Coordinates of C-alpha atoms in Angstrom, one line a residue:
M1 CA -7.4 92.7 -18.4
S2 CA -5.1 91.7 -21.3
T3 CA -4.1 88.3 -22.4
L4 CA -0.5 87.7 -23.3
T5 CA 0.3 85.5 -26.2
S6 CA 3.7 84.2 -27.2
T7 CA 4.7 84.4 -30.8
P8 CA 7.3 82.0 -32.1
S9 CA 10.5 83.7 -32.9
P10 CA 11.8 83.7 -36.5
A11 CA 14.7 81.5 -35.4
T12 CA 12.4 78.9 -33.9
T13 CA 10.2 78.9 -37.0
T14 CA 13.3 78.5 -39.2
E15 CA 14.7 75.7 -37.1
A16 CA 11.3 73.8 -37.2
A17 CA 11.1 74.2 -40.9
R18 CA 14.7 72.9 -41.3
R19 CA 13.9 69.8 -39.3
G20 CA 11.0 69.0 -41.7
P21 CA 8.0 66.9 -40.9
R22 CA 8.2 64.5 -38.0
L23 CA 6.1 61.7 -36.7
S24 CA 3.7 62.5 -34.0
G25 CA 1.0 61.0 -31.9
L26 CA 0.3 57.3 -32.5
N27 CA 2.5 57.1 -35.5
W28 CA 5.5 58.2 -33.4
L29 CA 4.5 55.8 -30.7
V30 CA 4.3 52.8 -33.1
W31 CA 7.5 53.7 -34.8
R32 CA 9.4 54.2 -31.5
Q33 CA 8.0 51.0 -30.1
H34 CA 9.0 48.8 -33.1
R35 CA 11.9 50.9 -34.3
A36 CA 14.5 48.1 -33.8
A37 CA 12.6 45.8 -36.1
F38 CA 11.8 48.5 -38.6
W39 CA 15.4 49.8 -38.8
T40 CA 16.7 46.2 -39.1
L41 CA 14.4 45.6 -42.1
I42 CA 15.3 48.9 -43.7
A43 CA 19.1 48.3 -43.2
G44 CA 18.8 44.8 -44.5
T45 CA 16.9 46.0 -47.6
V46 CA 19.5 48.7 -48.4
L47 CA 22.4 46.3 -48.0
S48 CA 20.6 43.6 -50.1
V49 CA 19.7 46.0 -52.8
A50 CA 23.4 47.2 -53.0
W51 CA 24.6 43.6 -53.1
M52 CA 22.2 42.7 -55.9
V53 CA 23.1 45.8 -58.0
Y54 CA 26.8 44.9 -57.7
Q55 CA 26.2 41.2 -58.6
R56 CA 24.0 42.1 -61.6
G57 CA 26.9 44.1 -62.9
Q58 CA 29.2 41.1 -62.4
M59 CA 26.7 38.9 -64.2
M60 CA 26.4 41.2 -67.2
D61 CA 30.2 41.3 -67.5
F62 CA 30.3 37.5 -67.6
L63 CA 27.4 37.2 -70.1
N64 CA 28.9 39.8 -72.4
G65 CA 32.0 37.6 -72.6
V66 CA 30.0 34.5 -73.7
P67 CA 30.3 33.9 -77.5
G68 CA 27.1 34.6 -79.2
W69 CA 25.3 36.0 -76.2
P70 CA 22.3 36.4 -75.8
H71 CA 21.9 33.4 -78.0
P72 CA 25.1 31.3 -77.3
K73 CA 26.0 28.4 -79.4
A74 CA 25.2 24.9 -78.1
S75 CA 28.9 24.2 -78.3
S76 CA 29.8 26.9 -75.9
N77 CA 31.1 25.1 -72.8
W78 CA 30.2 27.5 -70.0
D79 CA 28.9 26.6 -66.6
M80 CA 25.9 28.9 -65.9
K81 CA 25.2 27.3 -62.6
L82 CA 28.7 28.0 -61.2
S83 CA 28.9 31.5 -62.8
H84 CA 25.5 32.5 -61.4
R85 CA 25.8 31.0 -57.9
P86 CA 25.2 34.4 -56.2
L87 CA 21.9 34.7 -58.0
L88 CA 20.9 31.2 -56.8
E89 CA 22.0 31.8 -53.3
T90 CA 20.3 35.2 -53.1
A91 CA 17.1 33.7 -54.4
S92 CA 17.2 31.0 -51.7
A93 CA 17.8 33.5 -49.0
L94 CA 15.0 35.8 -50.1
G95 CA 12.6 32.8 -49.9
F96 CA 12.9 33.0 -46.1
L97 CA 11.8 36.6 -46.0
P98 CA 8.1 36.0 -45.5
I99 CA 8.7 33.6 -42.7
L100 CA 11.1 36.0 -40.9
I101 CA 8.8 39.0 -41.2
G102 CA 5.8 37.0 -40.1
V103 CA 7.6 35.6 -37.0
F104 CA 9.6 38.6 -35.9
I105 CA 7.4 41.5 -37.0
G106 CA 3.8 40.1 -37.4
A107 CA 3.5 37.8 -34.4
P108 CA 4.8 40.3 -31.7
L109 CA 3.0 43.3 -33.1
I110 CA -0.2 43.0 -31.1
A111 CA 0.7 40.0 -28.9
G112 CA 3.5 42.0 -27.1
D113 CA 1.2 44.8 -26.2
L114 CA -1.5 42.5 -25.0
E115 CA 0.9 40.5 -22.9
N116 CA 2.6 43.5 -21.1
G117 CA -0.6 45.5 -20.8
H118 CA 0.4 48.3 -23.1
A119 CA -2.7 47.8 -25.3
K120 CA -5.0 48.4 -22.3
L121 CA -3.1 51.5 -21.3
V122 CA -3.2 53.0 -24.8
T123 CA -6.9 52.2 -25.5
S124 CA -7.9 53.5 -22.1
Q125 CA -6.9 57.0 -23.1
S126 CA -8.5 59.0 -25.9
V127 CA -7.5 56.5 -28.6
S128 CA -10.0 54.0 -29.9
R129 CA -9.2 50.4 -30.4
V130 CA -9.8 50.7 -34.1
R131 CA -7.6 53.7 -34.5
W132 CA -4.8 52.0 -32.5
L133 CA -5.0 48.8 -34.6
A134 CA -5.2 50.9 -37.9
T135 CA -2.0 52.8 -36.9
K136 CA -0.1 49.7 -35.8
L137 CA -1.0 47.8 -39.0
G138 CA -0.7 50.9 -41.3
V139 CA 2.9 51.9 -40.2
T140 CA 4.1 48.2 -40.3
V141 CA 2.5 47.4 -43.6
L142 CA 4.1 50.6 -45.1
V143 CA 7.5 49.6 -44.0
V144 CA 7.1 46.0 -45.1
V145 CA 5.7 46.8 -48.5
V146 CA 8.4 49.4 -49.3
G147 CA 11.1 46.9 -48.3
T148 CA 9.8 43.9 -50.1
A149 CA 8.8 45.8 -53.2
A150 CA 12.4 47.2 -53.4
L151 CA 13.9 43.7 -53.1
S152 CA 11.5 42.3 -55.6
T153 CA 12.1 45.0 -58.1
V154 CA 15.9 44.7 -58.0
F155 CA 15.9 40.9 -57.9
T156 CA 13.6 40.9 -61.0
W157 CA 16.0 43.2 -62.8
W158 CA 19.0 41.1 -61.8
W159 CA 17.4 37.8 -63.0
A160 CA 15.8 39.2 -66.2
P161 CA 18.7 38.5 -68.6
V162 CA 18.8 34.8 -67.7
R163 CA 15.2 34.1 -66.7
T164 CA 14.4 31.8 -69.6
D165 CA 17.6 29.7 -69.1
A166 CA 16.8 26.5 -67.3
N167 CA 20.5 26.0 -66.5
V168 CA 20.4 29.0 -64.2
L169 CA 17.1 29.5 -62.4
F170 CA 14.0 28.4 -64.4
W171 CA 11.0 30.7 -64.2
T172 CA 8.7 28.0 -62.6
D173 CA 11.1 27.4 -59.7
G174 CA 9.9 28.8 -56.4
S175 CA 13.1 30.7 -55.8
G176 CA 12.5 32.7 -59.0
F177 CA 8.8 32.9 -59.3
D178 CA 8.2 33.8 -55.6
N179 CA 10.9 36.4 -55.4
S180 CA 10.0 38.5 -58.5
G181 CA 7.1 40.6 -59.6
P182 CA 4.2 41.2 -57.1
V183 CA 4.4 37.7 -55.5
P184 CA 7.0 38.5 -52.7
V185 CA 5.0 41.5 -51.5
A186 CA 1.7 39.6 -51.4
L187 CA 3.2 36.5 -49.9
T188 CA 5.0 38.5 -47.2
L189 CA 1.9 40.6 -46.4
F190 CA -0.2 37.5 -46.1
T191 CA 2.2 35.8 -43.7
M192 CA 2.8 38.9 -41.6
V193 CA -0.9 39.8 -41.2
G194 CA -1.6 36.1 -40.4
G195 CA 1.0 36.4 -37.7
V196 CA -0.7 39.6 -36.4
A197 CA -4.0 37.7 -36.1
I198 CA -2.3 34.7 -34.4
G199 CA -0.7 37.0 -31.9
M200 CA -4.0 38.8 -31.2
L201 CA -5.7 35.5 -30.5
L202 CA -3.0 33.9 -28.4
R203 CA -1.9 37.1 -26.5
R204 CA 1.5 35.6 -25.8
T205 CA 4.6 36.8 -27.7
L206 CA 6.7 33.6 -27.7
L207 CA 3.9 31.3 -28.3
S208 CA 2.6 33.5 -31.1
M209 CA 6.0 33.4 -32.8
V210 CA 6.2 29.6 -32.6
V211 CA 2.7 29.2 -34.1
T212 CA 3.3 31.8 -36.7
F213 CA 6.5 30.0 -37.8
G214 CA 4.4 26.8 -38.3
F215 CA 1.8 28.9 -40.2
A216 CA 4.4 30.5 -42.4
V217 CA 6.0 27.2 -43.3
A218 CA 2.6 25.7 -44.1
V219 CA 1.8 28.6 -46.4
Q220 CA 5.0 28.1 -48.3
I221 CA 4.3 24.4 -48.7
I222 CA 0.7 24.9 -49.9
W223 CA 1.8 27.7 -52.2
S224 CA 4.4 25.5 -53.8
Y225 CA 1.7 23.0 -54.7
I226 CA -0.7 25.5 -56.2
R227 CA 1.8 27.8 -58.0
L228 CA 1.7 26.0 -61.3
D229 CA -2.1 25.6 -61.2
L230 CA -2.3 29.4 -61.8
G231 CA -1.3 28.8 -65.4
N232 CA -3.4 27.6 -68.3
V233 CA -2.1 24.3 -69.7
V234 CA -1.6 24.2 -73.5
T235 CA -1.6 20.9 -75.4
L236 CA 0.7 20.3 -78.4
T237 CA 0.0 17.2 -80.6
T238 CA 2.3 15.8 -83.3
N239 CA 1.7 13.0 -85.8
K240 CA 5.1 12.6 -87.3
G241 CA 6.1 9.5 -85.4
V242 CA 8.0 8.9 -82.1
E243 CA 11.3 9.8 -83.8
H244 CA 10.3 13.4 -84.1
D245 CA 10.1 15.0 -80.7
A246 CA 7.5 17.7 -79.9
T247 CA 9.2 21.0 -80.1
L248 CA 7.9 23.4 -77.4
P249 CA 8.2 27.2 -77.4
N250 CA 11.3 28.7 -75.8
A251 CA 11.3 28.4 -71.9
A252 CA 8.0 26.5 -71.8
Y253 CA 7.4 24.3 -68.8
E254 CA 6.5 20.8 -69.7
V255 CA 3.7 19.4 -67.5
D256 CA 3.4 15.9 -69.0
R257 CA 3.6 14.0 -72.3
W258 CA 2.1 10.9 -73.8
F259 CA 2.3 8.9 -77.0
T260 CA -0.8 9.4 -79.1
T261 CA -2.6 7.4 -81.8
A262 CA -4.5 8.6 -84.9
S263 CA -7.7 8.1 -83.0
G264 CA -6.5 10.2 -80.1
K265 CA -5.8 7.4 -77.6
L266 CA -3.0 8.2 -75.2
Y267 CA -0.2 5.9 -73.9
G268 CA 2.3 6.7 -71.2
W269 CA 5.7 7.9 -72.3
S270 CA 7.3 4.6 -71.1
T271 CA 5.3 2.6 -73.6
C272 CA 7.5 0.2 -75.7
V273 CA 10.6 1.6 -73.9
N274 CA 11.5 -1.9 -72.6
A275 CA 11.5 -3.5 -76.1
P276 CA 14.8 -5.5 -76.4
T277 CA 15.7 -4.3 -79.9
D278 CA 14.9 -1.4 -82.2
K279 CA 12.9 -3.7 -84.4
A280 CA 10.8 -4.9 -81.5
H281 CA 10.3 -1.3 -80.4
A282 CA 9.1 -0.3 -83.9
A283 CA 6.8 -3.3 -83.9
C284 CA 5.3 -2.3 -80.6
V285 CA 4.7 1.2 -81.8
Q286 CA 3.1 0.0 -84.9
Q287 CA 1.0 -2.5 -83.1
K288 CA -0.5 0.1 -80.8
G289 CA -1.0 2.5 -83.7
I290 CA 1.2 5.3 -82.2
V291 CA 1.7 8.2 -84.6
G292 CA 3.3 10.9 -82.4
W293 CA 3.3 12.8 -79.2
S294 CA 0.8 14.8 -77.1
V295 CA 2.5 17.2 -74.8
E296 CA 1.0 19.5 -72.1
Y297 CA 3.0 22.6 -71.2
I298 CA 2.7 26.1 -69.7
P299 CA 4.3 28.8 -71.9
Y300 CA 6.7 31.3 -70.4
S301 CA 4.4 34.1 -71.7
Q302 CA 2.0 33.3 -68.9
M303 CA 4.4 34.0 -66.1
S304 CA 3.4 37.6 -65.4
A305 CA -0.4 36.7 -65.5
M306 CA 0.2 33.8 -63.1
Q307 CA 2.1 36.0 -60.7
W308 CA -0.6 38.7 -60.7
L309 CA -3.3 36.1 -60.3
G310 CA -1.5 34.5 -57.4
A311 CA -0.8 37.9 -55.8
S312 CA -4.4 38.9 -56.1
I313 CA -5.5 35.7 -54.3
L314 CA -3.0 36.3 -51.5
L315 CA -4.0 40.0 -51.2
A316 CA -7.7 39.0 -51.0
L317 CA -6.9 36.5 -48.2
T318 CA -4.8 39.2 -46.5
A319 CA -7.7 41.6 -46.7
A320 CA -10.0 39.0 -45.2
I321 CA -7.7 38.5 -42.2
T322 CA -7.4 42.2 -41.8
V323 CA -11.1 42.6 -41.5
F324 CA -11.2 39.8 -38.9
I325 CA -8.5 41.6 -36.9
F326 CA -10.6 44.8 -36.8
L327 CA -13.8 43.0 -36.0
W328 CA -12.3 40.9 -33.3
G329 CA -10.1 43.8 -31.9
R330 CA -13.0 46.2 -31.7
K331 CA -14.8 44.1 -29.1
R332 CA -12.3 41.7 -27.6
L333 CA -8.9 43.3 -27.8
V334 CA -8.4 44.0 -24.1

């Protein structure tokens, strides 16, 4: 008794090779299930990148027409704020990205499947809970990381020529610091994975989205308070009198300043300000023994290190939440 086996024809083999690799199994299922959100993110990324590339060209055309650029004269009367409004508006818009991805991608990712029973159906087959969670998170994280990394890279490139100019978008501003380098990727991942965990616990899509929105806003607020704490404060002290201001390095962020005496005693910057005359002011300064300024600042050179430190903290928190998701999901998912 002979067994017949079918051999793929050359035409079929050629056609399959032409189509290239395709998603299959769980990867295909996750992509198909969330393809609307994924394609929206991809399309938004492509359009945003094209917009930023175009606007960067416009900005460079403007800057090349500024007398003395890249070191314009102080007498050059040019309105950087107005000329770079697209940069400022884009930076503000990108600040909402972690919230949007957390609410519309993170929160429904698991909550939707738990609510409609799809999770129970999938995990009752030959697929384990851990593998299902890993695939859901893996595909989603890949799409989100690629998208946010592309946006961050192009925005950083666009902003780079004017990053040290406080009249445009200063480097310590959240709109600039949080949308360049590794920060947007880490911040978005933390918010998204937090939304996934919230959805897994609440098991209701709409409720999870509302709670995730509150969580994402809280993350933004807390992050804005600790952002500058990532830097090392440097102190500059002068002893040339109050008439000689303390000259800080280019683009340094001033944290605080005081008057200082020869013994090192500090007085607030408003000391002697209310003196009625210059003579009275000089007498007040002399009476208190003030000899100069003491200024605390964060140099611009620390920006990259601050961003990587902040991103590392956010990624560590993201990893901790991810571990929780797998530990919880392995036993209590359905």
